[in-house]
């Protein structure tokens, strides 16, 4: 198999039902398509996108999970090999923000300890319906050590979608090069064989 | 007021707000523009009601025209059969099965589904008091007052078949019905409540059936031994786990090369087959084919599911083996096969018959039975107090043991699949002969005609004949025994709510009043 990338990162999207996880993935993947009516994600959906950061070709494996609580027994089994996790909530539904603690618990229980985490407040185009302030979300970001950064996005208007994925990829890339520098045997990333052998655990 | 009480009140208000919207329908409320999809530019609605934003090809039109023509020719025979259903079922089972495999005329689908799922019998239960609302109405009333699944159901309706004329408009009549059926069922079968997937199943039922019929059809699919989908949807998905294990075994045995390929690409069946089992192939294969599978599923029961899953992979094995990465494989399973299956519906059904026979011969047509009961443990209609977290609409903090087991199981599955590559080698030789079978059928395809019953007897390949013989052994409906328990519903609970009604029974107002009382 030819190697058409230098690094491979697995990113899992989690968050309450209907916060727009699948819309974010579709928007990121296609660039110009916003699907207003996604069907519900049953279990886990998978897609890929190649991006370039500097001179590195990066392949992102994106795992879009069902938000329905009943499916968490299946979705959580996909956390463990993730390099990055994006927690999504809906800025117009406070409940989805309040669930954050539960999602963080799931991350702590089921992912590797060095996972990179981002918090995304989606649907920021719906200004009038806002129920969660930017400050509140930033507070979470400051208090919770796992959460690396916070961004508000709109899958509908294509705001910050690519930025969110790029930023998480950059962070993973930096960590990767640190590890390379220290010559540690930590994350085994890159090389197409990490896909074929399923060795991309960290 | 404590914080907890406040939260509870908030959850209640939210539920009532949602229920109100569905009660009002499209009139009498302002619907946010965002709620309705924009289909201003649509070109065509297909014969099943789906709206296509791309102009349909001429081939598609031509295919529809042909299908309709054949169906008109067959309709007379079908009408006769429906009229004398019970007699026909007893004396002419083989013909009934043959006809269903050949395709139910769309116009008669409703009647046939009602018969196959034994709906009429369930609905015409004798009641002591004529003024007393039906079980369905009682459940609906209770559901509006107490169901903790309202939010989830509302979320899912908002994205269910929005490209279908019935479900396109927010709070349309069919959306209202879908909401009602799911809310009522979440009360009727509280062990199950509501799980994603059930909205899709119910929506398909509602394309053909009325509200109350769809409720009973859903119930049949969940609790009748023949389908027993209850076990697919409950926490921990015990039945799904058995199906996945069986599916892996089938692949290892019959399609080892493909199995090896999928394992190599980390394509665990959890990733591609969930919707096949959960929603009986809806939105994974073209709708016309899907309906044919549903017809056969209603006739034969759950053994259709493993056989159809196997059939899809068998027919597409050669194509799949050419893909280079997970992305392409996923795309194929999720979108391409739905848009264009690449084989005619009739051909797929023929292949399905062969698959059913192959699996039956090897005793792999169904997964080994479960040690645990996967049907409701309590009597249907029993009220089970929801947890506080459920009442508040929050995720529960801890994973239950069942959930933990499933997580471990799914992890173990993917690891095992990675390790099982050696076993598969042994079966590789067999696979080549299986693929040959498929080629053989395609030789026949041109010769097969589906225009007339009598021609059926002339179809020469033996597999299908053997298959039909064995088909006659399966029963059509087994629900009537199971329904006995329903008559002993927890009456007291409902009477409290319906008592105030002074003679004339006005259901809608009753609900409105009852949610008002709550506020």
XYZ file of C-alpha atoms in Angstrom:
721
model
C 0.000 0.000 0.000
C 1.382 3.396 -0.888
C 1.980 5.910 1.881
C 0.105 9.035 1.037
C 0.518 10.661 4.416
C 3.151 11.320 7.046
C 1.003 11.190 10.158
C -2.271 9.590 11.056
C -4.487 10.848 13.856
C -7.681 9.368 15.159
C -10.198 11.926 16.330
C -13.444 11.061 18.065
C -16.417 13.418 18.223
C -18.632 13.099 21.263
C -21.462 15.107 22.756
C -25.164 15.067 23.461
C -27.800 14.166 20.916
C -28.458 16.665 18.125
C -25.674 19.106 18.955
C -24.468 18.812 15.365
C -21.602 16.314 15.461
C -22.450 14.741 12.115
C -23.004 18.153 10.528
C -19.565 19.251 11.674
C -17.975 16.146 10.171
C -19.820 16.512 6.865
C -18.933 20.176 6.663
C -15.286 19.485 7.415
C -15.098 16.618 4.990
C -16.781 18.254 2.039
C -15.902 21.881 2.705
C -18.976 23.253 1.041
C -21.829 20.967 1.955
C -24.077 21.494 4.916
C -26.645 18.799 5.386
C -29.476 20.308 7.301
C -31.131 17.025 8.050
C -28.781 14.277 9.021
C -30.296 11.013 10.050
C -29.381 9.963 13.546
C -26.006 8.293 13.925
C -26.512 4.756 15.088
C -23.364 3.478 16.752
C -20.319 4.962 15.086
C -19.749 6.548 11.683
C -16.351 6.781 10.192
C -14.732 9.145 7.695
C -11.328 10.397 6.676
C -9.799 13.633 5.525
C -6.304 14.548 4.445
C -4.952 17.911 5.462
C -1.582 19.575 5.217
C 0.146 21.381 8.045
C 3.458 22.919 7.038
C 5.053 20.323 4.889
C 3.452 17.381 6.673
C 0.648 15.427 5.094
C -1.769 14.430 7.794
C -4.537 11.904 7.562
C -7.381 12.407 10.004
C -9.556 9.446 10.846
C -12.761 10.887 12.208
C -15.071 8.818 14.358
C -18.491 10.340 14.694
C -20.403 8.771 17.569
C -24.070 8.455 18.479
C -25.104 10.872 21.195
C -27.966 8.725 22.438
C -27.044 7.433 25.867
C -28.006 3.866 25.085
C -25.221 3.643 22.532
C -22.457 4.716 24.867
C -21.509 1.115 25.587
C -20.594 0.775 21.908
C -19.200 4.239 21.269
C -16.938 4.262 24.312
C -15.070 1.259 22.962
C -13.870 3.533 20.173
C -12.422 6.121 22.549
C -9.493 4.112 23.689
C -7.463 4.316 20.500
C -8.233 7.997 19.915
C -5.487 10.594 19.808
C -7.878 13.494 19.944
C -11.375 13.997 21.261
C -13.716 16.813 20.319
C -16.539 17.383 22.773
C -19.397 19.189 21.106
C -22.276 20.994 22.773
C -25.020 23.214 21.428
C -24.754 26.829 22.587
C -28.538 27.117 22.384
C -29.181 24.173 24.701
C -27.804 24.568 28.177
C -28.437 20.931 28.998
C -25.888 19.866 26.408
C -23.303 22.042 28.153
C -24.228 20.708 31.576
C -23.530 17.188 30.334
C -19.889 18.125 29.933
C -18.912 16.598 33.233
C -20.340 13.247 32.173
C -18.490 13.366 28.883
C -15.238 14.214 30.650
C -15.765 11.233 32.917
C -16.219 8.986 29.933
C -13.031 10.358 28.411
C -11.119 9.808 31.644
C -12.378 6.263 31.894
C -11.952 5.162 28.339
C -9.211 7.094 26.583
C -5.449 7.098 26.881
C -4.165 9.582 29.451
C -2.352 11.750 26.896
C -5.375 12.318 24.689
C -5.839 15.831 23.316
C -9.229 17.306 24.027
C -11.078 20.206 22.441
C -14.361 21.790 23.447
C -16.643 23.064 20.731
C -19.790 25.120 21.124
C -21.693 24.555 17.910
C -24.567 26.482 16.298
C -23.009 29.861 17.083
C -24.991 31.267 14.157
C -28.116 31.049 16.297
C -27.229 34.150 18.289
C -30.662 34.800 19.723
C -31.079 31.389 21.246
C -27.770 31.406 23.107
C -27.972 29.734 26.518
C -24.263 29.308 27.213
C -21.887 32.273 27.297
C -18.396 32.199 25.826
C -16.981 33.044 29.265
C -18.544 29.975 30.858
C -17.017 27.740 28.231
C -13.636 29.419 28.588
C -13.817 28.886 32.337
C -14.236 25.174 31.746
C -11.254 25.277 29.476
C -9.169 26.924 32.208
C -10.299 24.630 34.995
C -10.262 21.273 33.262
C -6.698 20.271 32.428
C -7.632 17.890 29.611
C -9.388 20.556 27.591
C -6.782 22.188 25.452
C -8.849 24.839 23.736
C -12.363 26.088 23.192
C -13.908 27.241 19.940
C -17.361 28.275 18.853
C -18.378 26.870 15.515
C -21.229 26.904 13.079
C -21.482 23.925 10.791
C -24.250 25.782 9.018
C -22.178 28.842 8.172
C -18.858 27.040 8.073
C -17.375 29.005 10.927
C -14.242 27.618 12.589
C -14.913 24.069 11.446
C -11.666 23.557 9.632
C -9.888 25.589 12.300
C -10.993 23.222 15.029
C -9.647 20.155 13.287
C -6.463 21.877 12.179
C -5.733 23.089 15.661
C -6.157 19.702 17.221
C -3.977 18.186 14.483
C -1.292 20.812 15.079
C -1.259 20.035 18.747
C -0.983 16.311 18.083
C 1.794 17.001 15.622
C 3.736 19.055 18.162
C 3.405 16.356 20.755
C 4.485 13.823 18.218
C 7.643 15.736 17.370
C 8.441 16.164 21.093
C 8.230 12.440 21.443
C 10.359 11.935 18.372
C 12.910 14.354 19.813
C 13.042 12.521 23.081
C 13.212 9.310 21.153
C 10.466 7.772 23.153
C 8.428 4.859 22.088
C 5.144 6.483 22.959
C 2.743 7.272 20.198
C 3.226 5.212 17.106
C 1.784 7.395 14.473
C 2.144 7.781 10.777
C 3.164 5.069 8.365
C 0.353 3.454 6.536
C 0.997 0.303 8.486
C -0.653 1.833 11.513
C -3.913 1.558 9.645
C -3.444 -1.902 8.328
C -2.208 -3.366 11.586
C -4.433 -1.368 13.832
C -1.440 -0.316 15.858
C -2.316 3.288 16.140
C -2.884 3.123 19.852
C -1.155 5.456 22.147
C -37.437 25.437 46.016
C -34.373 23.210 45.931
C -32.103 23.078 42.913
C -33.266 19.549 42.253
C -36.917 20.574 42.230
C -36.073 23.391 39.899
C -34.353 21.050 37.488
C -37.263 18.649 37.638
C -39.659 21.454 36.888
C -37.509 22.545 33.982
C -37.499 19.000 32.573
C -41.287 18.846 32.942
C -41.767 22.165 31.227
C -39.571 21.057 28.386
C -41.576 17.861 27.926
C -44.854 19.744 27.956
C -43.564 22.286 25.470
C -42.602 19.527 23.051
C -45.902 17.652 23.499
C -47.831 20.860 22.853
C -46.054 21.448 19.590
C -47.027 18.006 18.330
C -50.597 18.431 19.540
C -50.949 21.695 17.653
C -49.482 20.349 14.435
C -48.584 22.835 11.749
C -51.460 25.161 12.440
C -51.741 27.347 15.468
C -48.036 27.768 15.974
C -45.146 29.642 14.497
C -42.684 27.229 13.021
C -39.139 28.454 12.858
C -37.935 28.578 9.292
C -34.974 26.520 10.411
C -37.269 23.617 11.256
C -38.509 23.068 7.713
C -36.116 21.863 5.054
C -36.049 23.835 1.876
C -37.264 21.727 -0.983
C -38.240 24.563 -3.238
C -36.261 23.109 -6.081
C -37.286 19.516 -5.955
C -37.902 17.762 -9.183
C -39.703 14.623 -8.383
C -41.336 12.499 -5.746
C -40.828 8.811 -6.349
C -43.630 6.303 -6.051
C -42.892 5.731 -2.361
C -43.068 9.416 -1.479
C -39.358 10.267 -1.296
C -38.358 13.615 -2.715
C -35.354 13.682 -4.997
C -33.499 16.921 -5.420
C -31.605 15.558 -8.397
C -33.667 14.903 -11.426
C -34.362 11.192 -11.617
C -32.848 9.441 -14.564
C -34.899 8.103 -17.413
C -33.902 4.553 -16.398
C -35.396 5.164 -13.002
C -38.681 6.291 -14.532
C -38.656 3.336 -16.859
C -38.068 0.942 -13.970
C -40.932 2.467 -12.009
C -43.208 2.183 -14.997
C -42.393 -1.498 -15.429
C -42.846 -2.236 -11.746
C -46.240 -0.618 -11.791
C -47.291 -2.544 -14.859
C -46.390 -5.872 -13.294
C -48.137 -4.897 -10.105
C -51.345 -4.007 -11.869
C -51.322 -7.406 -13.513
C -50.849 -9.098 -10.191
C -53.240 -6.980 -8.170
C -56.317 -9.076 -8.930
C -54.721 -12.247 -7.621
C -53.552 -10.428 -4.544
C -56.963 -8.948 -3.883
C -58.492 -12.392 -3.997
C -55.845 -13.661 -1.642
C -56.408 -10.860 0.862
C -60.148 -11.487 0.802
C -59.740 -15.136 1.662
C -56.651 -14.662 3.769
C -57.273 -17.204 6.488
C -58.284 -19.912 4.089
C -55.450 -19.104 1.774
C -52.962 -19.114 4.617
C -54.045 -22.603 5.643
C -54.343 -24.297 2.299
C -52.034 -22.423 0.020
C -49.102 -21.414 2.106
C -46.596 -22.219 -0.524
C -48.258 -19.956 -3.039
C -48.493 -17.166 -0.512
C -44.812 -17.416 0.181
C -43.943 -17.558 -3.466
C -45.966 -14.457 -4.131
C -44.457 -12.509 -1.299
C -40.969 -13.360 -2.478
C -41.926 -12.085 -5.891
C -43.056 -8.777 -4.465
C -46.147 -7.383 -2.834
C -47.918 -4.828 -5.065
C -47.383 -1.500 -3.357
C -51.097 -0.708 -3.318
C -51.758 -3.865 -1.323
C -48.801 -3.564 0.997
C -50.871 -2.056 3.770
C -53.401 -4.939 3.715
C -50.669 -7.547 3.550
C -48.668 -6.026 6.398
C -51.796 -5.837 8.530
C -52.377 -9.529 7.871
C -48.803 -10.680 8.289
C -48.390 -8.803 11.551
C -51.818 -9.803 12.767
C -52.747 -6.205 13.514
C -56.486 -6.426 13.083
C -56.785 -9.089 15.754
C -54.732 -7.072 18.188
C -56.814 -3.967 17.663
C -60.208 -5.605 17.931
C -59.824 -6.719 21.494
C -63.122 -6.866 23.295
C -63.578 -4.098 25.770
C -66.020 -4.125 28.689
C -66.834 -0.502 28.417
C -67.347 1.160 25.053
C -66.504 4.546 26.438
C -63.205 3.310 27.657
C -60.286 4.409 25.529
C -58.207 1.803 23.754
C -54.933 0.584 25.190
C -53.165 2.754 22.655
C -54.972 5.893 23.722
C -54.352 5.173 27.367
C -50.673 4.721 26.713
C -50.533 7.892 24.686
C -52.166 9.838 27.456
C -49.752 8.411 30.007
C -46.846 9.014 27.668
C -47.644 12.700 27.313
C -47.753 12.984 31.075
C -44.860 10.834 32.142
C -42.613 9.638 29.337
C -38.999 10.558 29.912
C -38.186 9.765 26.277
C -40.048 12.747 24.808
C -36.896 14.828 24.206
C -35.021 12.054 22.473
C -38.033 11.160 20.340
C -38.491 14.808 19.361
C -34.822 15.029 18.377
C -35.076 11.977 16.197
C -38.323 12.936 14.488
C -36.667 16.175 13.526
C -34.268 14.175 11.364
C -36.305 11.201 10.291
C -37.141 10.870 6.566
C -37.150 14.607 6.032
C -36.869 13.862 2.331
C -40.224 12.099 2.393
C -43.425 13.953 1.600
C -45.060 12.730 4.817
C -42.255 13.805 7.114
C -40.903 16.787 5.224
C -42.827 19.441 7.094
C -42.201 19.967 10.781
C -45.179 18.873 12.897
C -46.982 17.498 9.842
C -49.748 14.971 10.449
C -47.367 12.053 9.985
C -44.765 13.632 12.240
C -47.481 13.996 14.856
C -48.420 10.355 14.430
C -44.794 9.269 14.629
C -44.399 11.214 17.859
C -47.588 9.757 19.306
C -46.767 6.148 18.472
C -43.251 6.362 19.901
C -44.320 8.205 23.045
C -47.161 5.740 23.634
C -44.881 2.778 23.072
C -42.255 4.153 25.426
C -44.939 3.875 28.113
C -46.351 0.557 27.029
C -42.986 -1.169 27.030
C -41.068 0.707 29.667
C -38.244 -1.800 29.869
C -37.403 -0.792 26.338
C -38.587 2.811 26.378
C -37.226 4.380 23.256
C -34.050 3.661 21.369
C -32.745 5.312 18.214
C -33.696 3.178 15.267
C -37.244 2.716 16.502
C -38.192 6.047 14.928
C -37.025 4.832 11.534
C -38.872 1.530 11.871
C -42.059 3.315 12.928
C -41.764 5.893 10.170
C -41.661 3.142 7.537
C -44.682 1.522 9.150
C -46.487 4.874 9.097
C -45.893 5.292 5.378
C -48.341 2.425 4.983
C -50.325 2.137 8.197
C -52.461 4.397 10.362
C -51.352 5.585 13.739
C -52.845 2.921 15.950
C -52.031 0.166 13.472
C -48.416 1.289 13.447
C -48.363 1.110 17.251
C -49.428 -2.526 17.211
C -47.159 -3.345 14.316
C -44.257 -1.889 16.272
C -45.294 -3.929 19.265
C -45.412 -7.100 17.182
C -41.916 -6.459 15.869
C -40.615 -5.873 19.368
C -42.188 -8.655 21.347
C -43.365 -11.393 18.994
C -40.937 -14.317 19.213
C -40.716 -14.319 15.458
C -39.041 -10.902 15.392
C -38.169 -10.153 19.020
C -36.488 -6.841 18.233
C -36.885 -5.901 21.892
C -33.537 -7.581 22.529
C -31.887 -5.515 19.796
C -32.752 -2.215 21.422
C -32.559 -2.704 25.175
C -29.541 -1.520 27.170
C -26.539 -3.636 26.266
C -28.035 -4.734 22.926
C -27.810 -8.454 23.784
C -29.383 -9.559 20.556
C -27.232 -7.315 18.438
C -24.150 -8.848 20.019
C -25.345 -12.333 19.083
C -26.120 -11.169 15.563
C -22.686 -9.639 15.112
C -20.975 -12.795 16.350
C -23.046 -14.911 14.002
C -22.383 -12.533 11.133
C -18.637 -12.865 11.702
C -18.962 -16.636 11.697
C -20.905 -16.572 8.453
C -18.223 -14.444 6.827
C -15.413 -16.627 8.132
C -17.164 -19.659 6.729
C -18.530 -18.447 3.418
C -16.535 -15.341 2.510
C -13.150 -15.810 4.204
C -11.238 -13.723 1.714
C -13.555 -10.779 2.241
C -13.480 -11.304 5.995
C -9.707 -11.198 5.957
C -9.786 -8.075 3.851
C -12.268 -6.304 6.128
C -10.279 -7.293 9.214
C -7.105 -6.014 7.625
C -8.793 -2.654 7.184
C -10.218 -2.678 10.703
C -13.724 -2.785 9.297
C -15.411 -4.425 12.245
C -19.001 -5.338 11.419
C -20.090 -2.939 14.192
C -19.081 -0.202 11.781
C -21.132 -1.253 8.795
C -23.890 -3.652 9.833
C -25.522 -1.858 12.747
C -28.167 -0.212 10.626
C -28.808 -3.424 8.757
C -29.947 -5.111 11.935
C -31.324 -2.125 13.821
C -33.548 -0.697 11.142
C -33.875 -3.662 8.762
C -31.677 -2.183 6.050
C -33.489 1.163 5.767
C -31.241 3.796 4.167
C -28.564 1.213 3.482
C -30.175 -0.282 0.386
C -32.627 1.336 -2.057
C -36.084 1.790 -0.589
C -37.832 -0.397 -3.177
C -35.542 -3.309 -2.311
C -35.836 -2.538 1.363
C -39.617 -2.893 1.207
C -39.238 -6.295 -0.443
C -36.953 -7.335 2.423
C -39.491 -6.036 4.926
C -42.271 -8.043 3.247
C -40.195 -11.213 3.513
C -39.084 -10.332 7.026
C -42.712 -10.018 8.103
C -43.410 -13.408 6.566
C -40.341 -15.341 7.654
C -39.199 -13.556 10.758
C -35.717 -12.722 11.942
C -33.754 -15.288 9.946
C -34.018 -12.914 7.003
C -31.595 -10.517 8.682
C -28.412 -12.646 8.778
C -29.204 -13.952 5.305
C -29.640 -10.488 3.820
C -26.477 -9.218 5.511
C -24.623 -12.157 3.992
C -26.273 -11.541 0.613
C -25.129 -7.926 0.484
C -21.537 -8.932 1.118
C -21.709 -11.885 -1.238
C -22.986 -9.762 -4.092
C -20.486 -6.986 -3.509
C -17.496 -9.011 -2.453
C -15.536 -8.542 -5.678
C -16.105 -4.812 -5.639
C -15.255 -4.424 -1.958
C -11.985 -6.299 -2.313
C -10.754 -3.611 -4.663
C -11.069 -0.763 -2.174
C -7.903 0.679 -0.725
C -8.969 2.142 2.579
C -11.635 2.241 5.261
C -12.980 5.482 3.939
C -13.882 4.010 0.569
C -15.375 0.891 2.148
C -17.490 2.904 4.573
C -18.667 5.189 1.829
C -19.745 2.174 -0.185
C -21.722 0.633 2.664
C -23.239 3.870 3.884
C -24.102 5.786 0.742
C -23.365 4.037 -2.529
C -25.426 0.925 -1.894
C -28.350 3.056 -0.795
C -28.255 5.101 -3.967
C -27.660 2.270 -6.358
C -27.423 -1.341 -5.336
C -26.094 -2.446 -8.674
C -28.442 -5.425 -9.022
C -32.147 -5.520 -9.726
C -34.439 -6.062 -6.750
C -35.648 -9.356 -8.190
C -32.144 -10.638 -8.554
C -31.254 -9.721 -4.986
C -34.336 -11.525 -3.695
C -33.374 -14.650 -5.626
C -29.901 -14.486 -4.144
C -31.405 -13.964 -0.713
C -33.401 -17.172 -1.121
C -30.228 -19.039 -1.906
C -28.447 -17.455 1.049
C -31.294 -18.432 3.375
C -30.954 -21.967 2.172
C -27.176 -22.049 2.472
C -27.282 -20.738 6.014
C -30.070 -23.044 7.017
C -28.189 -26.069 5.744
C -25.188 -25.055 7.869
C -27.423 -24.151 10.806
C -26.128 -20.600 10.725
C -29.386 -18.942 9.745
C -29.843 -17.706 13.288
C -27.352 -17.031 16.056
C -27.366 -19.544 18.921
C -30.203 -18.729 21.323
C -29.482 -16.505 24.260
C -29.108 -17.729 27.838
C -30.998 -14.721 29.042
C -34.489 -13.662 28.202
C -34.427 -10.941 25.602
C -38.151 -10.194 25.763
C -39.920 -7.943 28.271
C -39.730 -9.367 31.771
C -42.590 -7.312 33.154
C -46.078 -7.361 31.805
C -46.535 -4.802 29.070
C -48.213 -1.669 30.331
C -46.539 -1.891 33.728
C -45.278 1.409 35.042
C -41.604 1.366 35.960
C -40.417 4.371 37.934
C -37.696 6.132 35.910
C -34.427 7.078 37.565
C -33.947 10.668 38.691
C -31.387 11.250 35.959
C -33.868 10.063 33.350
C -36.528 12.374 34.742
C -34.141 15.280 34.477
C -33.078 14.269 31.000
C -29.437 13.912 31.975
C -26.976 11.162 31.187
C -26.452 8.783 34.059
C -23.032 9.100 35.620
C -21.965 5.509 35.825
C -21.901 2.729 33.312
C -23.996 -0.218 34.429
C -22.384 -3.649 34.508
C -24.271 -4.540 31.350
C -22.865 -1.487 29.596
C -19.337 -2.223 30.785
C -19.626 -5.755 29.477
C -20.687 -4.517 26.069
C -17.786 -2.077 25.888
C -15.400 -4.908 26.723
C -17.109 -7.166 24.238
C -16.817 -4.675 21.394
C -13.160 -4.103 22.195
C -12.565 -7.849 22.367
C -14.337 -8.322 19.054
C -12.102 -5.967 17.175
C -8.998 -7.498 18.758
C -10.162 -10.984 17.984
C -10.891 -10.062 14.394
C -7.339 -8.867 14.106
C -6.101 -12.243 15.352
C -8.413 -14.477 13.430
C -6.701 -14.155 10.100
C -5.239 -17.682 10.259
C -8.528 -19.496 10.687
C -9.816 -17.698 7.694
C -7.172 -19.077 5.375
C -8.639 -22.538 5.725
C -11.929 -21.372 4.353
C -10.547 -19.468 1.439
C -10.924 -22.316 -0.995
C -14.624 -22.640 -0.215
C -15.141 -18.996 -0.910
C -14.175 -19.324 -4.517
C -16.960 -21.826 -5.029
C -19.395 -19.506 -3.287
C -18.525 -16.706 -5.592
C -19.170 -19.079 -8.445
C -22.686 -19.602 -7.194
C -23.308 -15.934 -7.601
C -22.039 -15.982 -11.148
C -24.350 -18.864 -11.853
C -27.389 -16.995 -10.740
C -26.545 -14.099 -12.946
C -26.666 -16.518 -15.860
C -30.260 -17.112 -14.987
C -31.213 -13.568 -14.416
C -32.059 -12.805 -17.990
C -34.282 -15.816 -18.137
C -36.237 -15.250 -15.001
C -39.612 -13.738 -15.437
C -41.682 -12.356 -12.651
C -44.762 -11.563 -14.628
C -46.882 -14.511 -13.691
C -47.239 -16.993 -10.891
C -47.263 -19.997 -13.159
C -43.887 -19.204 -14.545
C -42.513 -19.706 -11.097
C -42.634 -23.431 -11.455
C -40.370 -23.279 -14.426
C -37.533 -21.597 -12.642
C -34.974 -24.278 -12.804
C -32.322 -23.787 -10.248
C -32.750 -26.286 -7.517
C -31.674 -24.221 -4.569
C -34.725 -22.118 -4.766
C -37.017 -25.110 -4.903
C -35.565 -26.742 -1.860
C -35.759 -23.455 -0.190
C -39.450 -23.031 -0.762
C -40.217 -26.418 0.640
C -38.483 -25.595 3.840
C -40.119 -22.207 3.965
C -43.482 -23.811 4.450
C -42.397 -24.996 7.868
C -42.300 -21.526 9.341
C -45.360 -20.048 10.952
C -46.889 -16.821 9.813
C -47.833 -15.297 13.075
C -47.296 -16.391 16.571
C -48.415 -13.263 18.275
C -51.875 -14.206 19.403
C -50.581 -16.264 22.325
C -48.345 -13.462 23.460
C -51.109 -10.944 23.411
C -52.993 -12.493 26.271
C -50.958 -10.710 28.867
C -51.943 -7.300 27.561
C -55.526 -7.641 28.643
C -54.424 -7.679 32.234
C -53.048 -4.168 32.102
C -52.410 -2.118 35.098
C -55.895 -0.665 34.958
C -55.920 1.393 38.070
C -53.217 3.650 36.903
C -55.072 4.648 33.762
C -58.464 4.969 35.322
C -57.165 7.673 37.592
C -56.399 9.729 34.570
C -59.385 8.971 32.416
C -62.010 9.022 35.167
C -62.865 12.706 34.950
C -64.236 12.291 31.473
C -67.991 12.737 31.629
C -69.296 10.195 29.190
C -68.108 11.394 25.851
C -64.498 10.603 25.299
C -62.509 13.480 23.844
C -58.964 12.375 23.794
C -57.078 15.341 22.514
C -58.636 17.724 24.965
C -57.974 15.245 27.701
C -54.306 15.307 26.966
C -54.249 19.072 26.791
C -56.003 19.283 30.124
C -53.764 16.739 31.693
C -50.620 18.532 30.741
C -52.119 21.770 31.955
C -52.701 20.178 35.328
C -49.038 19.371 35.444
C -47.889 22.944 35.015
